[in-house]
Amino acid sequence: MNTDCSLAVAERLEAVRARIAAAARRAGRSPEEVTLVGITKGVPVERIRAAVDAGLVELGENRIQEWLPKIAAVGPAARWHFVGHLQTNKVRYLARGVKVLHSLDRPRLLSVLEDRWESWCEGLRQQGCERDPVCLLQLNVAGEDTKYGLSPEKLDVFLGKLVSSGCKVRVRGLMTIAPYTTDPESVRPVFARLRRLRDDARLRYPELGFDDLSMGMSGDFEVAVEEGATLVRIGTAIFGPRQ
Ligand SMILES: *Cc1c(COP(=O)(O)O)cnc(C)c1O
């Protein structure tokens, strides 16, 4: 094991945590309101283990094929999130241990999740997890052609159907990927808009417990935390460049 690399990961993790805490305080929030999810795509297993050894619990992947071999390699200390576009024929793999799906991005995926909901819950229970999984609805706030996600205009109809149909799938908030930028201030309006959409949805559908906001990546997480993120998804700022 390369100790230089472990040290670098532990130091970067510490620096990211400090920046999240400072951003939270600037916005009058408690740092504990923000969950750090380390995004491990393209990261060698030794580096992931170094981060877990340094106290990182929540990990996220965006491809099922890349995630499956990491489950055993990283070990039981990790709590896995899935953050990528999910093909319906891969939904069954969520039962191997995904606790939070950030990327519910289309009605068709919701209906497949509903069909497989019990087996997902059962899969987690067999791993000793008492809580049912949760999903976040991915919105394409900036309307980019290259990004997945529901358009914000469709949110209200989507949630109205979810509630009135008695759907079992637990949808607990919103997720977005902001446009790529070298100036994080330029994406502040995207995050502010996601937060307002979450606030409106919470008022209209209090029964959902629609509390979470997954927003912010390596290049823009401080702005996202200032705008109310409850989950930040950070890869390169913790693990270094991807392979
Ligand atoms: C890769 C990825 C991230 C992390 O990206 P970084 O810029 O490395 O922090 C976050 N969210 C999603 C959905 C991703 O695919």
Short mmCIF file of C-alpha atoms and ligand atoms in Angstrom, two decimals:
data_model
loop_
_atom_site.label_atom_id
_atom_site.label_comp_id
_atom_site.label_asym_id
_atom_site.label_seq_id
_atom_site.Cartn_x
_atom_site.Cartn_y
_atom_site.Cartn_z
CA MET A 1 0.00 0.00 0.00
CA ASN A 2 1.26 3.42 -0.95
CA THR A 3 1.37 5.44 2.26
CA ASP A 4 2.16 8.73 0.49
CA CYS A 5 -1.06 8.39 -1.41
CA SER A 6 -3.04 7.45 1.73
CA LEU A 7 -1.70 10.52 3.48
CA ALA A 8 -2.61 12.72 0.55
CA VAL A 9 -6.16 11.34 0.51
CA ALA A 10 -6.56 11.80 4.27
CA GLU A 11 -5.25 15.36 4.05
CA ARG A 12 -7.46 16.27 1.13
CA LEU A 13 -10.47 14.74 2.89
CA GLU A 14 -9.73 16.86 5.95
CA ALA A 15 -9.38 20.00 3.82
CA VAL A 16 -12.70 19.31 2.05
CA ARG A 17 -14.44 18.79 5.40
CA ALA A 18 -13.04 22.09 6.67
CA ARG A 19 -14.22 23.93 3.55
CA ILE A 20 -17.72 22.41 3.88
CA ALA A 21 -17.86 23.47 7.55
CA ALA A 22 -16.70 27.01 6.74
CA ALA A 23 -19.25 27.36 3.92
CA ALA A 24 -22.03 26.07 6.21
CA ARG A 25 -21.12 28.57 8.92
CA ARG A 26 -21.01 31.45 6.42
CA ALA A 27 -24.63 30.60 5.60
CA GLY A 28 -25.61 30.28 9.26
CA ARG A 29 -25.95 26.51 8.95
CA SER A 30 -24.53 23.74 11.07
CA PRO A 31 -21.84 21.67 9.31
CA GLU A 32 -23.66 18.53 10.50
CA GLU A 33 -26.51 19.34 8.13
CA VAL A 34 -24.24 18.48 5.20
CA THR A 35 -23.38 14.87 4.33
CA LEU A 36 -20.21 14.37 2.34
CA VAL A 37 -20.46 11.63 -0.29
CA GLY A 38 -17.09 10.66 -1.77
CA ILE A 39 -17.51 9.83 -5.45
CA THR A 40 -15.23 6.89 -6.25
CA LYS A 41 -15.58 6.48 -10.02
CA GLY A 42 -12.18 5.98 -11.62
CA VAL A 43 -10.50 5.78 -8.20
CA PRO A 44 -8.23 2.82 -7.34
CA VAL A 45 -9.44 0.74 -4.39
CA GLU A 46 -6.37 1.57 -2.22
CA ARG A 47 -7.29 5.25 -2.34
CA ILE A 48 -10.90 4.54 -1.48
CA ARG A 49 -9.75 2.44 1.49
CA ALA A 50 -7.47 5.25 2.62
CA ALA A 51 -10.45 7.61 2.70
CA VAL A 52 -12.61 5.07 4.56
CA ASP A 53 -9.78 4.55 7.07
CA ALA A 54 -9.70 8.33 7.53
CA GLY A 55 -13.40 8.30 8.42
CA LEU A 56 -15.28 8.73 5.13
CA VAL A 57 -18.42 6.57 5.34
CA GLU A 58 -20.65 7.65 2.45
CA LEU A 59 -19.39 6.64 -0.99
CA GLY A 60 -20.99 7.05 -4.39
CA GLU A 61 -20.62 5.50 -7.85
CA ASN A 62 -22.15 6.33 -11.20
CA ARG A 63 -21.80 3.00 -13.03
CA ILE A 64 -23.11 -0.35 -11.80
CA GLN A 65 -20.32 -2.32 -13.54
CA GLU A 66 -17.68 -0.27 -11.78
CA TRP A 67 -19.45 -0.37 -8.44
CA LEU A 68 -20.09 -4.14 -8.07
CA PRO A 69 -16.43 -5.19 -7.67
CA LYS A 70 -15.84 -2.35 -5.21
CA ILE A 71 -18.48 -3.49 -2.73
CA ALA A 72 -16.41 -6.35 -1.35
CA ALA A 73 -13.06 -4.66 -2.04
CA VAL A 74 -13.92 -1.61 0.07
CA GLY A 75 -15.71 -3.57 2.78
CA PRO A 76 -18.68 -3.15 5.10
CA ALA A 77 -17.69 0.24 6.57
CA ALA A 78 -18.98 2.01 3.44
CA ARG A 79 -22.53 3.23 2.89
CA TRP A 80 -23.13 3.31 -0.86
CA HIS A 81 -24.98 5.90 -2.93
CA PHE A 82 -25.67 5.65 -6.65
CA VAL A 83 -25.42 8.91 -8.57
CA GLY A 84 -25.37 7.98 -12.27
CA HIS A 85 -27.94 7.44 -15.00
CA LEU A 86 -29.43 4.00 -14.31
CA GLN A 87 -30.66 1.70 -17.06
CA THR A 88 -33.86 -0.09 -16.08
CA ASN A 89 -32.25 -3.52 -16.60
CA LYS A 90 -29.70 -2.63 -13.88
CA VAL A 91 -32.22 -1.66 -11.19
CA ARG A 92 -31.99 -5.12 -9.63
CA TYR A 93 -28.39 -4.47 -8.60
CA LEU A 94 -29.42 -1.70 -6.20
CA ALA A 95 -30.35 -4.47 -3.73
CA ARG A 96 -26.63 -5.25 -3.38
CA GLY A 97 -26.32 -2.26 -1.10
CA VAL A 98 -27.35 1.13 -2.48
CA LYS A 99 -28.91 3.18 0.33
CA VAL A 100 -29.56 6.37 -1.62
CA LEU A 101 -30.30 6.66 -5.35
CA HIS A 102 -29.60 10.28 -6.36
CA SER A 103 -30.53 9.84 -10.02
CA LEU A 104 -34.23 9.09 -10.38
CA ASP A 105 -34.38 11.01 -13.65
CA ARG A 106 -37.48 9.80 -15.54
CA PRO A 107 -40.99 8.41 -14.92
CA ARG A 108 -40.10 5.07 -16.54
CA LEU A 109 -37.37 4.49 -13.97
CA LEU A 110 -39.85 5.21 -11.17
CA SER A 111 -42.20 2.49 -12.38
CA VAL A 112 -39.38 -0.07 -12.55
CA LEU A 113 -38.20 0.98 -9.07
CA GLU A 114 -41.73 0.46 -7.81
CA ASP A 115 -41.86 -3.07 -9.29
CA ARG A 116 -38.58 -3.95 -7.60
CA TRP A 117 -39.02 -1.91 -4.42
CA GLU A 118 -39.62 -4.86 -2.07
CA SER A 119 -36.61 -6.78 -3.31
CA TRP A 120 -34.42 -3.69 -2.93
CA CYS A 121 -35.62 -3.20 0.67
CA GLU A 122 -35.18 -6.91 1.37
CA GLY A 123 -31.66 -6.89 -0.05
CA LEU A 124 -30.67 -4.11 2.35
CA ARG A 125 -32.30 -5.88 5.30
CA GLN A 126 -30.30 -9.01 4.54
CA GLN A 127 -27.19 -6.88 4.87
CA GLY A 128 -28.31 -5.77 8.32
CA CYS A 129 -29.63 -2.38 7.24
CA GLU A 130 -32.87 -1.57 9.01
CA ARG A 131 -33.85 1.49 7.01
CA ASP A 132 -35.48 1.38 3.60
CA PRO A 133 -33.58 3.02 0.76
CA VAL A 134 -34.45 6.50 -0.47
CA CYS A 135 -34.41 8.16 -3.88
CA LEU A 136 -33.81 11.72 -4.98
CA LEU A 137 -35.31 13.18 -8.11
CA GLN A 138 -32.68 14.47 -10.55
CA LEU A 139 -33.62 17.75 -12.20
CA ASN A 140 -31.98 19.27 -15.25
CA VAL A 141 -32.23 22.81 -13.90
CA ALA A 142 -30.13 24.50 -16.57
CA GLY A 143 -31.89 22.63 -19.41
CA GLU A 144 -28.65 21.25 -20.88
CA ASP A 145 -29.11 18.73 -23.72
CA THR A 146 -26.18 16.70 -22.44
CA LYS A 147 -27.64 16.13 -18.98
CA TYR A 148 -30.23 13.69 -17.74
CA GLY A 149 -33.01 14.74 -15.44
CA LEU A 150 -36.58 15.88 -15.34
CA SER A 151 -37.24 19.45 -16.35
CA PRO A 152 -38.32 21.64 -13.40
CA GLU A 153 -41.63 22.37 -15.15
CA LYS A 154 -42.55 18.69 -14.82
CA LEU A 155 -41.78 18.43 -11.10
CA ASP A 156 -45.21 19.28 -9.77
CA VAL A 157 -47.06 16.82 -12.02
CA PHE A 158 -44.51 14.12 -11.21
CA LEU A 159 -44.91 14.58 -7.45
CA GLY A 160 -48.69 14.90 -7.69
CA LYS A 161 -48.85 11.50 -9.41
CA LEU A 162 -46.37 10.00 -6.96
CA VAL A 163 -48.51 11.01 -4.00
CA SER A 164 -51.93 10.25 -5.48
CA SER A 165 -50.91 6.82 -6.81
CA GLY A 166 -49.73 5.67 -3.37
CA CYS A 167 -46.37 4.73 -4.90
CA LYS A 168 -44.15 2.82 -2.45
CA VAL A 169 -40.89 4.33 -3.67
CA ARG A 170 -39.61 6.86 -1.16
CA VAL A 171 -38.61 10.05 -2.91
CA ARG A 172 -37.01 12.41 -0.42
CA GLY A 173 -35.64 15.38 -2.29
CA LEU A 174 -33.87 16.76 -5.34
CA MET A 175 -30.53 16.38 -7.04
CA THR A 176 -28.87 18.38 -9.79
CA ILE A 177 -25.58 18.57 -11.64
CA ALA A 178 -24.72 22.19 -12.34
CA PRO A 179 -23.19 23.18 -15.69
CA TYR A 180 -19.42 22.82 -15.74
CA THR A 181 -17.71 26.08 -14.89
CA THR A 182 -14.43 27.47 -13.61
CA ASP A 183 -16.32 30.21 -11.78
CA PRO A 184 -18.53 28.61 -9.09
CA GLU A 185 -20.36 31.90 -8.49
CA SER A 186 -21.87 31.57 -11.95
CA VAL A 187 -23.83 28.46 -10.91
CA ARG A 188 -25.21 29.91 -7.67
CA PRO A 189 -28.58 30.62 -9.36
CA VAL A 190 -28.86 26.93 -10.34
CA PHE A 191 -28.45 25.85 -6.73
CA ALA A 192 -30.76 28.58 -5.44
CA ARG A 193 -33.41 27.47 -7.89
CA LEU A 194 -33.14 23.81 -6.84
CA ARG A 195 -33.56 24.91 -3.25
CA ARG A 196 -36.70 26.93 -4.04
CA LEU A 197 -38.15 23.98 -5.96
CA ARG A 198 -37.47 21.77 -2.92
CA ASP A 199 -39.07 24.33 -0.59
CA ASP A 200 -42.21 24.58 -2.77
CA ALA A 201 -42.49 20.79 -3.05
CA ARG A 202 -42.15 20.48 0.73
CA LEU A 203 -45.04 22.88 1.25
CA ARG A 204 -47.29 21.21 -1.30
CA TYR A 205 -46.55 17.63 -0.31
CA PRO A 206 -45.60 17.61 3.38
CA GLU A 207 -46.33 13.86 3.52
CA LEU A 208 -43.26 13.13 1.36
CA GLY A 209 -40.65 14.37 3.84
CA PHE A 210 -39.02 16.11 0.91
CA ASP A 211 -35.94 17.41 2.71
CA ASP A 212 -32.80 16.56 0.80
CA LEU A 213 -30.83 18.62 -1.69
CA SER A 214 -27.98 16.79 -3.42
CA MET A 215 -25.91 19.46 -5.12
CA GLY A 216 -22.27 20.49 -5.31
CA MET A 217 -19.20 18.74 -6.75
CA SER A 218 -15.44 19.40 -6.47
CA GLY A 219 -15.60 22.64 -8.41
CA ASP A 220 -18.65 24.21 -6.81
CA PHE A 221 -19.50 22.56 -3.47
CA GLU A 222 -18.94 25.60 -1.27
CA VAL A 223 -21.51 27.63 -3.18
CA ALA A 224 -23.89 24.64 -3.05
CA VAL A 225 -23.51 24.39 0.74
CA GLU A 226 -24.14 28.13 1.07
CA GLU A 227 -27.33 27.60 -0.95
CA GLY A 228 -28.58 24.76 1.24
CA ALA A 229 -27.09 21.46 0.03
CA THR A 230 -27.69 18.56 2.46
CA LEU A 231 -25.57 16.16 0.37
CA VAL A 232 -22.45 17.09 -1.60
CA ARG A 233 -20.93 14.64 -4.11
CA ILE A 234 -17.17 15.07 -4.25
CA GLY A 235 -14.64 13.06 -6.22
CA THR A 236 -11.42 14.68 -7.42
CA ALA A 237 -11.06 17.13 -4.51
CA ILE A 238 -10.71 14.10 -2.20
CA PHE A 239 -9.18 11.39 -4.37
CA GLY A 240 -7.14 13.38 -6.88
CA PRO A 241 -7.43 13.06 -10.67
CA ARG A 242 -9.40 10.09 -12.00
CA GLN A 243 -7.80 7.19 -13.90
C1 LIG B 1 -18.28 12.29 -11.00
C2 LIG B 1 -19.46 12.83 -10.32
C3 LIG B 1 -19.33 13.68 -9.20
C4 LIG B 1 -18.00 14.12 -8.63
O1 LIG B 1 -17.27 14.90 -9.52
P1 LIG B 1 -15.97 15.71 -9.07
O2 LIG B 1 -15.95 16.87 -9.97
O3 LIG B 1 -14.83 14.77 -9.26
O4 LIG B 1 -16.14 16.08 -7.64
C5 LIG B 1 -20.50 14.13 -8.61
N1 LIG B 1 -21.72 13.79 -9.07
C6 LIG B 1 -21.87 12.97 -10.12
C7 LIG B 1 -23.25 12.64 -10.58
C8 LIG B 1 -20.76 12.48 -10.79
O5 LIG B 1 -20.92 11.67 -11.85
#
